[in-house]
Coordinates of N, CA, C and O in Angstrom, one line a residue:
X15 N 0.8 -1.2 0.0 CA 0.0 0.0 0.0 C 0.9 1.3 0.0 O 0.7 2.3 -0.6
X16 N 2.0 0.9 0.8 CA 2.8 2.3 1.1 C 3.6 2.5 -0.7 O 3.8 3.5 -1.3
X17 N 3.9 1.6 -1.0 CA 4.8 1.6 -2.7 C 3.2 2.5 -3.3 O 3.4 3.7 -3.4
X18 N 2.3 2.2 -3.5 CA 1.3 2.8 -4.4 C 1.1 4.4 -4.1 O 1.0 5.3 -5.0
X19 N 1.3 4.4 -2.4 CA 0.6 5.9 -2.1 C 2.2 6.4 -2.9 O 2.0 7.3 -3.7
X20 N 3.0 6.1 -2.9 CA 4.4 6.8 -3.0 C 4.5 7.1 -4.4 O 4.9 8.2 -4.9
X21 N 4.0 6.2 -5.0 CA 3.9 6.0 -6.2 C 2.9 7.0 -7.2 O 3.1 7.5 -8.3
X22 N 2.0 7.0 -6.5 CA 0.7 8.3 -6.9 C 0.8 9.4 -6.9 O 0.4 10.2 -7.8
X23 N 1.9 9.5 -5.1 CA 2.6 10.9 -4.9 C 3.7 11.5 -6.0 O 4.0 12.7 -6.1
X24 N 4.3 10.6 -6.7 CA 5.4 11.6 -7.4 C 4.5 11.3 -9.0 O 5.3 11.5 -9.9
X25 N 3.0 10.8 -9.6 CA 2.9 10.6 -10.9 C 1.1 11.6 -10.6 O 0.1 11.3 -11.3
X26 N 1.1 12.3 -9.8 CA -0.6 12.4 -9.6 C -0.4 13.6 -11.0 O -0.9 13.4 -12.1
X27 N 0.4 14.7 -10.5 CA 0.0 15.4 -11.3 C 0.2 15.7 -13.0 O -0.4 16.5 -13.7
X28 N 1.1 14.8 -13.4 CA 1.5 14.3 -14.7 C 0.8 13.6 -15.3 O 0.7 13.8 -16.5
X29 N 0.1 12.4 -14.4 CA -1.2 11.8 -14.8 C -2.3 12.2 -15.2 O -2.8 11.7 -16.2
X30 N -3.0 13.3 -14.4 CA -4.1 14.5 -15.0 C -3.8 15.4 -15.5 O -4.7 16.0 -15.9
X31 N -2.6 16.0 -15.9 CA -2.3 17.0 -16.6 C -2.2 16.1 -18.5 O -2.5 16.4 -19.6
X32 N -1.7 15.2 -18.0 CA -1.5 14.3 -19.7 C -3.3 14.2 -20.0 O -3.8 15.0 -20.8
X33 N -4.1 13.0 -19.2 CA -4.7 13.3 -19.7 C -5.7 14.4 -20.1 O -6.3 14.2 -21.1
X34 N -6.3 15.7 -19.1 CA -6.5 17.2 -19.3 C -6.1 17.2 -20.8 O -6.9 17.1 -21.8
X35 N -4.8 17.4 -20.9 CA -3.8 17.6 -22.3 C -4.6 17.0 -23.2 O -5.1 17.6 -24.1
X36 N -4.6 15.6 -23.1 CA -5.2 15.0 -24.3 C -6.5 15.4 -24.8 O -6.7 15.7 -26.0
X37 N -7.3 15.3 -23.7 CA -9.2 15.6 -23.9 C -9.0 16.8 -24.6 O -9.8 17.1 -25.5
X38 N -8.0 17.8 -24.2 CA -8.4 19.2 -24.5 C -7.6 18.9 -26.3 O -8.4 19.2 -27.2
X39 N -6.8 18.6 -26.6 CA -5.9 18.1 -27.8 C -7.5 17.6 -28.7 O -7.9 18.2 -29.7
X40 N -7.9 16.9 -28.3 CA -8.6 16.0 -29.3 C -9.9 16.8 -29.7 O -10.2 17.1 -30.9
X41 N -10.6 17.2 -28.4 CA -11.6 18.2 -28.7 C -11.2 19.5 -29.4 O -12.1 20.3 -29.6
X42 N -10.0 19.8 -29.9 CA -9.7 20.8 -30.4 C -9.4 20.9 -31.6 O -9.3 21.9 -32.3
X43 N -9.0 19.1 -32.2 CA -8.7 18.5 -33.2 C -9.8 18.1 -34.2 O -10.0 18.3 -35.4
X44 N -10.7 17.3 -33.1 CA -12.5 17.3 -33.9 C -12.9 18.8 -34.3 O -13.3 19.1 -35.5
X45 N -12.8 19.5 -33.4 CA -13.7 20.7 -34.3 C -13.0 21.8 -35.2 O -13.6 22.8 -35.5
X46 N -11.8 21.5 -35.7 CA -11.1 21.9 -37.0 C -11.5 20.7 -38.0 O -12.0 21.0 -39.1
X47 N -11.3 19.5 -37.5 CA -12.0 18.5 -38.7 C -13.7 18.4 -39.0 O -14.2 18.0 -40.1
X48 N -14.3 18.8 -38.0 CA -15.3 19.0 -38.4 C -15.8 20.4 -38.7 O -16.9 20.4 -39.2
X49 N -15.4 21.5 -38.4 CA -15.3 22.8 -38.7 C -15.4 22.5 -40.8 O -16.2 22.3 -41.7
X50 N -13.5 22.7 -40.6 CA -13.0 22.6 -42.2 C -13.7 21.7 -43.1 O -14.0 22.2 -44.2
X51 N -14.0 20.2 -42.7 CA -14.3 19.4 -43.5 C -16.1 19.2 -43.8 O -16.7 19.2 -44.8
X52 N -16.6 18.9 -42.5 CA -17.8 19.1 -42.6 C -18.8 20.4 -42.5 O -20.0 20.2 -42.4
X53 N -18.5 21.3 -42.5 CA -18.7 22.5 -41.9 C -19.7 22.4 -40.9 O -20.8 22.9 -41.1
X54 N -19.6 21.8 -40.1 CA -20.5 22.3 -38.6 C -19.6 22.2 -37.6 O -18.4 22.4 -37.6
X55 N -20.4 21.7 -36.4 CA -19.3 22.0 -35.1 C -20.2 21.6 -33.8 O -21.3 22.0 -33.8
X56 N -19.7 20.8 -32.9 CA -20.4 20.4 -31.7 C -20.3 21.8 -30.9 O -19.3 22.3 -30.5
X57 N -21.5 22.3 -30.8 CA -21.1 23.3 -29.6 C -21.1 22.9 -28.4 O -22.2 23.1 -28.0
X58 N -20.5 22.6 -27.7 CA -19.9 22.3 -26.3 C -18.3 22.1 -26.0 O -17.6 22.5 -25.0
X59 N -17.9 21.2 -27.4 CA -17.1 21.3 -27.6 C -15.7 22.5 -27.2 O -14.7 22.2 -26.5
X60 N -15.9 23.2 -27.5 CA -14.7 24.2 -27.7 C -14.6 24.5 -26.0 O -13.6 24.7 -25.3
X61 N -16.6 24.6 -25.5 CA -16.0 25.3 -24.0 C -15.8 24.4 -22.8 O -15.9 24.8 -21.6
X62 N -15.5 22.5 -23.3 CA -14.9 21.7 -22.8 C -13.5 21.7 -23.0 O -12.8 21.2 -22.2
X63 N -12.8 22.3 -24.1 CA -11.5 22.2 -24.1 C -11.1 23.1 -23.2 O -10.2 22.6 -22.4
X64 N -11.5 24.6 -23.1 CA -11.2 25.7 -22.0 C -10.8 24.9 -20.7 O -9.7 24.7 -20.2
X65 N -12.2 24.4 -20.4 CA -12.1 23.8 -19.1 C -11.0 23.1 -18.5 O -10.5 23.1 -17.3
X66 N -10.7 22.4 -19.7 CA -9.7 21.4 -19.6 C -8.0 22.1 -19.5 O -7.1 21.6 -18.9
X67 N -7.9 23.2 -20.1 CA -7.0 24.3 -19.8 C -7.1 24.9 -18.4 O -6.2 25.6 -18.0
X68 N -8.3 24.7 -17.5 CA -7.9 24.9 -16.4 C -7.4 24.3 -15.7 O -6.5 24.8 -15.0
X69 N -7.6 22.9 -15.7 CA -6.8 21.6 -15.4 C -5.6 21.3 -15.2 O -5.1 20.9 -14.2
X70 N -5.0 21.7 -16.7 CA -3.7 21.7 -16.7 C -3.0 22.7 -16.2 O -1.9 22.6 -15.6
X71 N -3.6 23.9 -16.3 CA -2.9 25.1 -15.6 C -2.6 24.8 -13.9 O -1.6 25.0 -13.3
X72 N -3.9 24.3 -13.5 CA -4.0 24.4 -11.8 C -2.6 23.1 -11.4 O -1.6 23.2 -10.6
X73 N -3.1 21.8 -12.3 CA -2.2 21.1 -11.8 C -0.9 21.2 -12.3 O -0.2 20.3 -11.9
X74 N -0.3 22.1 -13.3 CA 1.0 22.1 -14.0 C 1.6 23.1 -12.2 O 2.6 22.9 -11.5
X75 N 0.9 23.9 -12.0 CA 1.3 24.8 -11.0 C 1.6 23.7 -9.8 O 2.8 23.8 -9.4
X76 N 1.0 22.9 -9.3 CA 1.2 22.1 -8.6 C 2.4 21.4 -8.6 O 3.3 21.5 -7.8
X77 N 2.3 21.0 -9.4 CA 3.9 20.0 -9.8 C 4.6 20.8 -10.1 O 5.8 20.3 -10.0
X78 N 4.6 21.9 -10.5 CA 6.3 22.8 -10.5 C 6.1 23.1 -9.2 O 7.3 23.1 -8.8
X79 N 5.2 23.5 -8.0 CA 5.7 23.5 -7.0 C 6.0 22.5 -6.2 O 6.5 22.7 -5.0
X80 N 5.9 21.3 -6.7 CA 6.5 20.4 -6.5 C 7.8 19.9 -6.6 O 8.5 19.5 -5.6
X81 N 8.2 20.1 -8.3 CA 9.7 20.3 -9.0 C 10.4 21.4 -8.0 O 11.5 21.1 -7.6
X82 N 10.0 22.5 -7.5 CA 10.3 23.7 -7.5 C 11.1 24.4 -8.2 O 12.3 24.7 -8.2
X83 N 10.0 24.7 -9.0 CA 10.1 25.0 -10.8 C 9.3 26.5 -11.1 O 9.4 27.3 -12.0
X84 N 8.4 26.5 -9.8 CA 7.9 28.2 -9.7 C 7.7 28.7 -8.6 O 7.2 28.4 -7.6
X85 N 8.4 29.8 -9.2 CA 8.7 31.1 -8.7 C 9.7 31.4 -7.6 O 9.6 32.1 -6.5
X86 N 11.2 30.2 -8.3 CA 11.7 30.3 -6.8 C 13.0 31.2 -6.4 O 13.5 31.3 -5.3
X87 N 13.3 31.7 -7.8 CA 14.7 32.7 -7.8 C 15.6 32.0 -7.0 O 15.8 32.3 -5.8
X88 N 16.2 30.6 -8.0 CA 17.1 29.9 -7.0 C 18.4 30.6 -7.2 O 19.2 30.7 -6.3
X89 N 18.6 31.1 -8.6 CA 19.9 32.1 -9.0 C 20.1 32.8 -8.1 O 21.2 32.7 -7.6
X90 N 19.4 33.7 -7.6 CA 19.4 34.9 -6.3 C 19.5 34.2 -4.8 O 20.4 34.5 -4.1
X91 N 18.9 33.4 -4.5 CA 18.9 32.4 -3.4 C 20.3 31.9 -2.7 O 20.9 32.2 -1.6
X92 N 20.6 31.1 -3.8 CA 22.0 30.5 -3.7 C 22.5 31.2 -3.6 O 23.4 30.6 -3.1
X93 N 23.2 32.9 -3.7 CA 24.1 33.8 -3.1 C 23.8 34.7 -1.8 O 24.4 35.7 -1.4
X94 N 22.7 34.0 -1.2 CA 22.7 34.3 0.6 C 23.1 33.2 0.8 O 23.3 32.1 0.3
X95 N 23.4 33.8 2.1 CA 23.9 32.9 3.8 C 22.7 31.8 3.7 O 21.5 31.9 3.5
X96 N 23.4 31.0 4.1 CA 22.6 29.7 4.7 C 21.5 29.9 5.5 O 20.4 29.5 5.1
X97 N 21.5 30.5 6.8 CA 20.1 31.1 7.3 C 19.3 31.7 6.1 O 18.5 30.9 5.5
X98 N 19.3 32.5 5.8 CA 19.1 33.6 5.1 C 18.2 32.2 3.7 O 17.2 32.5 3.1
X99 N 18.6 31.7 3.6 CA 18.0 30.7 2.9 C 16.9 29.7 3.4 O 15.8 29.3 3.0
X100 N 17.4 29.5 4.3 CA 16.1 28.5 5.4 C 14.8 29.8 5.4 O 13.7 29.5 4.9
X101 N 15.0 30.7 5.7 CA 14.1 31.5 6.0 C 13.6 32.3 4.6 O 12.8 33.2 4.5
X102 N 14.2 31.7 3.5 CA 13.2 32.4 2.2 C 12.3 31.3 2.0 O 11.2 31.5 1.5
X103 N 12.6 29.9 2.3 CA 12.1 29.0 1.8 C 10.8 28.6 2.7 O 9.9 27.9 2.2
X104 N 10.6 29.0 4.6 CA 9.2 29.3 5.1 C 8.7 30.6 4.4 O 7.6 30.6 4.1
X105 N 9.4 31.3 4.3 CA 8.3 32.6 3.5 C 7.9 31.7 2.6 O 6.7 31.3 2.9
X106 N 8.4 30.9 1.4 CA 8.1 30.5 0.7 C 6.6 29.5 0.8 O 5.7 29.4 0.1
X107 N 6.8 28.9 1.8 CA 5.8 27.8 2.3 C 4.6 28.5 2.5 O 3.6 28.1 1.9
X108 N 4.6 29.7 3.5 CA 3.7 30.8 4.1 C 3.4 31.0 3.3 O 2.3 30.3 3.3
X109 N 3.4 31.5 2.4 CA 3.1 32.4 1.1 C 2.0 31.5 0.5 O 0.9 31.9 0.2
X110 N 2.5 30.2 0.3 CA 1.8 29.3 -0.8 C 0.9 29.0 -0.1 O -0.2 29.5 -0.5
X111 N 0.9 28.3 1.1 CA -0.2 28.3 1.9 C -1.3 29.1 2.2 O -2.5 28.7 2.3
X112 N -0.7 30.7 2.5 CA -1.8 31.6 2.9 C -2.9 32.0 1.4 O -4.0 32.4 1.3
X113 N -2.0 31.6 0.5 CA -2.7 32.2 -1.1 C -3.1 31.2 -1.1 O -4.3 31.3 -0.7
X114 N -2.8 29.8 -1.4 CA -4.2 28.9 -1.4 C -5.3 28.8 -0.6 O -6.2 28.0 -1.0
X115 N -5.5 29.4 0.6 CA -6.4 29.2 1.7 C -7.4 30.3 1.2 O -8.6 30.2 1.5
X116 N -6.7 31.4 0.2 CA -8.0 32.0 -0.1 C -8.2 31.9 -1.2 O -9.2 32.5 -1.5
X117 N -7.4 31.1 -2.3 CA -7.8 30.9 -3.3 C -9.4 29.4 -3.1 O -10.4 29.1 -3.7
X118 N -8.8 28.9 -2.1 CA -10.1 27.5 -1.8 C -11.2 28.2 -1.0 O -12.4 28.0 -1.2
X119 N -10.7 28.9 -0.3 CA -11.8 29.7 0.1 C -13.0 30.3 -1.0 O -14.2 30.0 -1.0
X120 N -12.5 31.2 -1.9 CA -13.0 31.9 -3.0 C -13.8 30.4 -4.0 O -15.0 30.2 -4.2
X121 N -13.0 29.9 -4.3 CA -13.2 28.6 -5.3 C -14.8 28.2 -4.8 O -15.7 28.1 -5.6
X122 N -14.8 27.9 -3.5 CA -15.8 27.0 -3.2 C -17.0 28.0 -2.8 O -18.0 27.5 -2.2
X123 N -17.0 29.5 -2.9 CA -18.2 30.3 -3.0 C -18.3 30.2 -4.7 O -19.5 30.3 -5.1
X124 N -17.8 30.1 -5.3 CA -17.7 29.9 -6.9 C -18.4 28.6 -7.7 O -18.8 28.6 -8.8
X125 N -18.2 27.5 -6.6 CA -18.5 26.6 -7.0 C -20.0 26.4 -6.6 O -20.8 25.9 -7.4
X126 N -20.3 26.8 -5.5 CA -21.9 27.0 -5.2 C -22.3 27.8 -5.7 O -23.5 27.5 -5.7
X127 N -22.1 28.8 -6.3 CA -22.8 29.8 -7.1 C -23.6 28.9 -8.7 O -24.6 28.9 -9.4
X128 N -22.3 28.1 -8.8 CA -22.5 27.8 -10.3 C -23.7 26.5 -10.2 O -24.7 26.2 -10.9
X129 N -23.0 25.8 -8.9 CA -24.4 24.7 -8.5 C -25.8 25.3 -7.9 O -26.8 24.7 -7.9
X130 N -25.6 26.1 -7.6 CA -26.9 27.0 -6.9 C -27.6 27.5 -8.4 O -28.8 27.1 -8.6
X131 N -27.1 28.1 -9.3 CA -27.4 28.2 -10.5 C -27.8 26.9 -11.9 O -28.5 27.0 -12.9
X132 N -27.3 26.2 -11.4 CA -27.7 25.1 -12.3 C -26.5 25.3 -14.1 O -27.0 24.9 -15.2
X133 N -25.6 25.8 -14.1 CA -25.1 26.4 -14.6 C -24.5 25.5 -15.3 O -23.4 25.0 -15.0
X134 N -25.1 25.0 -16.4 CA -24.2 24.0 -17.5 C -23.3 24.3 -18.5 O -23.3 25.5 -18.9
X135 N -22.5 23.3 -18.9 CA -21.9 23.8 -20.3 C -22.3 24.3 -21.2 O -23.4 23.9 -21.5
X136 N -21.7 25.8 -22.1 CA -23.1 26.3 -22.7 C -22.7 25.1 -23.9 O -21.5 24.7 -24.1
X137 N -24.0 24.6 -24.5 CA -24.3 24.1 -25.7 C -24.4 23.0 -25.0 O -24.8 22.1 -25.7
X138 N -24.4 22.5 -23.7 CA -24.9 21.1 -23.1 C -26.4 21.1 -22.0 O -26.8 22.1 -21.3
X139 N -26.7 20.1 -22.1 CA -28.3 20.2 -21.0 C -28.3 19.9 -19.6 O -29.1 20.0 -18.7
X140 N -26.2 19.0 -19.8 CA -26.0 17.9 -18.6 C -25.2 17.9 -18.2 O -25.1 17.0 -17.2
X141 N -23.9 18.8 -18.6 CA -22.9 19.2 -18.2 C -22.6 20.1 -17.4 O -22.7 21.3 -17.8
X142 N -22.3 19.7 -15.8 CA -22.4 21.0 -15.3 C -21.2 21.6 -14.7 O -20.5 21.1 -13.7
X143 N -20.9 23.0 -15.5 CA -19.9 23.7 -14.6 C -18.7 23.7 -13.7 O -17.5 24.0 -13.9
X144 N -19.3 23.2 -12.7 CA -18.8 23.2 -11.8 C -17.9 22.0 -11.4 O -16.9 22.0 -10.6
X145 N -18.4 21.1 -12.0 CA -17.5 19.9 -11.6 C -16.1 20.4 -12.6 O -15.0 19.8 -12.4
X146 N -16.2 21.3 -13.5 CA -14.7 21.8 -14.1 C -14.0 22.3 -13.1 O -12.8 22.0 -13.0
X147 N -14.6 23.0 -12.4 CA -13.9 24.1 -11.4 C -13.8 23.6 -10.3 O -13.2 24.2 -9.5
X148 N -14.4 22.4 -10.0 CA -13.5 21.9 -8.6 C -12.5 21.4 -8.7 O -12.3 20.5 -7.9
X149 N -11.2 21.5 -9.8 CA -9.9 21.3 -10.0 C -9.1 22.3 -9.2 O -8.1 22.0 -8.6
X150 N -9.8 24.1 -9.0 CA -9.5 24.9 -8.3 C -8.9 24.7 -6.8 O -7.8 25.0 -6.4
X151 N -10.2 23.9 -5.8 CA -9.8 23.9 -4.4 C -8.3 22.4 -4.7 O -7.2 22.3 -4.2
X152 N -9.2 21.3 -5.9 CA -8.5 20.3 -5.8 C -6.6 20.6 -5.8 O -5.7 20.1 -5.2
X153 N -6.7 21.5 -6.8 CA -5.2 22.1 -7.7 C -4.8 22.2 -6.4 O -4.2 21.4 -5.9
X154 N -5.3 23.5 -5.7 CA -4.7 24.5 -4.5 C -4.4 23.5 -3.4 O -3.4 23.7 -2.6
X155 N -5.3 22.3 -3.1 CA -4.7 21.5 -2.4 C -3.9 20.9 -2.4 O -3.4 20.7 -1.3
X156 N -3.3 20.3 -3.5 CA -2.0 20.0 -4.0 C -0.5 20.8 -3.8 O 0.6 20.4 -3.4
X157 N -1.1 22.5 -4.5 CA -0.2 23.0 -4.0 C 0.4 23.2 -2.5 O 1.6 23.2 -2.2
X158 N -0.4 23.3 -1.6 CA -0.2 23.1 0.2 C 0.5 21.8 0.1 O 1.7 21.7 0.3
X159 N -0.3 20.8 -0.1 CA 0.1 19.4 0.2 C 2.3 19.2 0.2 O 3.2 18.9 1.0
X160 N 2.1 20.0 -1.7 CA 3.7 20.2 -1.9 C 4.4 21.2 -1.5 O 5.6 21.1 -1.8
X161 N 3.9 22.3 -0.8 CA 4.9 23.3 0.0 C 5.0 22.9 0.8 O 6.1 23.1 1.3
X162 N 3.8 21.9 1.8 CA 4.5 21.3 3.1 C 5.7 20.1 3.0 O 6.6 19.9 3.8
X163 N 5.6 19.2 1.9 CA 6.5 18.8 1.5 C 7.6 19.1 1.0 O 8.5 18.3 0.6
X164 N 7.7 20.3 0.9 CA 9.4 20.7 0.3 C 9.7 21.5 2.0 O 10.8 21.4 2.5
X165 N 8.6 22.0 2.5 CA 9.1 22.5 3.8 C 9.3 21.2 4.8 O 10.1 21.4 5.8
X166 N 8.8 20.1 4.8 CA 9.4 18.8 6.0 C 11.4 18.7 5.5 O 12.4 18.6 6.2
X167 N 11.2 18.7 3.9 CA 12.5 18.6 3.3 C 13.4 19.4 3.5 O 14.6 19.0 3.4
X168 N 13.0 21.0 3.8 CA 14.3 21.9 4.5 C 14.2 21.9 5.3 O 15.3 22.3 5.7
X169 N 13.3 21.5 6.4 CA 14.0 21.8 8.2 C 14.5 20.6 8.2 O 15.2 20.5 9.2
X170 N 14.6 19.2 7.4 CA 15.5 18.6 7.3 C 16.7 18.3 7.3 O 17.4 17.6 7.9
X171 N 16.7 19.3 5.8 CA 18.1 19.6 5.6 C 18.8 20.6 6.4 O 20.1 20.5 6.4
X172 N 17.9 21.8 7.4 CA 18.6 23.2 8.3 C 19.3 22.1 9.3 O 20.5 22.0 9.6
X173 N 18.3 21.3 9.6 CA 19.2 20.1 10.8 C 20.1 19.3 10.4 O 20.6 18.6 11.3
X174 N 20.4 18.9 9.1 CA 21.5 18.3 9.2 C 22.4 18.9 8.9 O 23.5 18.5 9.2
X175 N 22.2 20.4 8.3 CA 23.3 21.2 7.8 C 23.8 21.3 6.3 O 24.7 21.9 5.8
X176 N 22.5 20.3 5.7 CA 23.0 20.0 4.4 C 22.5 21.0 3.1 O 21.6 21.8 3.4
X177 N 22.8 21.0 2.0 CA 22.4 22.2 1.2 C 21.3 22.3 0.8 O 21.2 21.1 0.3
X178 N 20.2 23.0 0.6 CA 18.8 23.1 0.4 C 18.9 23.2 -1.2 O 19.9 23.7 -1.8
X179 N 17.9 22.5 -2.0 CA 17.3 22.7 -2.8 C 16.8 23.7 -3.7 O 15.8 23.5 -4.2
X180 N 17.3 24.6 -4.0 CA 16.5 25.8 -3.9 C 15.7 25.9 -5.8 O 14.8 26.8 -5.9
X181 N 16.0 25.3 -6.5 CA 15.6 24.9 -7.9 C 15.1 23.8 -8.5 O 14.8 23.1 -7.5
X182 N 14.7 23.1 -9.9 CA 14.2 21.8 -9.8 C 15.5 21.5 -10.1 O 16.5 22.3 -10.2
X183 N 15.7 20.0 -10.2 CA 16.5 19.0 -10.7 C 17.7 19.6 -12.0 O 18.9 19.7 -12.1
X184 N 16.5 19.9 -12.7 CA 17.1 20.1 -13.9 C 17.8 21.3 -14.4 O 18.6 21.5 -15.3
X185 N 17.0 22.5 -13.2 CA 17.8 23.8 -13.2 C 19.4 23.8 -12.9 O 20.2 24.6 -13.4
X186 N 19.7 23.0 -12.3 CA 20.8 22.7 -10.7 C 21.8 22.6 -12.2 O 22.3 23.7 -12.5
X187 N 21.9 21.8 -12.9 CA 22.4 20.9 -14.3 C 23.5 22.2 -15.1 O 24.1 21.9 -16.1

């Protein structure tokens, strides 16, 4: 069980962002072929692919905060003092935390508005809304979930003394 959870943990958001990616790819591919070729067009279509761009957005954010791949100015970082580094990297955590807390806050008056409303896909009778937009609190939970995880990983490393992260993998290179 513990191999799976671990397992989930380092592929969740590459998993829904591929497929997001795809759904929105294909839906965007049908209605140029059926645009150009047949001339008509599913309308729902197009404002299922949107949706699906929020998907990828919320969870691409997630996993680069994951990677720590956004917004971490590791170039600038790496030329402070060692303290001076532990302590950008709780602002860092703070920061992501307190901004998700009102981004899920906000999200989920948003999301009852649209279910309070009955608010479907336009061009659908049964599609609703909202279940697009709860990628919002879902995304933002992720991001917490991964700033607390990169924050267990530096007071780990402040206590052993060893060098903090401050970039992804591939920046470091």
């Amino acid at each position: 069980m513990k191999k799976a959870i671990l397992w989930l943990d380092d592929n969740i958001e590459p998993i829904l962002m591929n497929v997001a990616y795809v759904v929105m790819a294909a839906l965007v591919f049908e209605q140029v072929v059926l645009r150009f070729l047949f001339k008509t067009q599913i309308a729902w279509s197009s404002g299922v692919a949107i949706y699906m761009f929020i998907w990828v957005t919320w969870l691409g954010a997630s996993y680069n905060v994951r990677k720590r791949a956004h917004l971490t100015f590791g170039e600038i970082r790496s030329q402070l003092p060692y303290l001076a580094q532990f302590l950008c990297l709780i602002v860092d955590a703070l920061l992501w935390i307190s901004l998700a807390a009102v981004v899920i806050y906000y999200a989920f008056d948003q999301i009852e508005l649209l279910q309070m409303n009955f608010a479907f896909v336009p061009g659908t009778s049964n599609i609703m809304q909202w279940w697009f937009y709860m990628i919002m609190p879902v995304g933002w939970g992720l991001i917490v979930l991964r700033a607390l995880q990169n924050l267990w990983q530096d007071v780990a490393a402040f206590r052993k003394r060893e060098p903090f992260q401050l970039g992804s993998p591939s920046m470091a290179e």
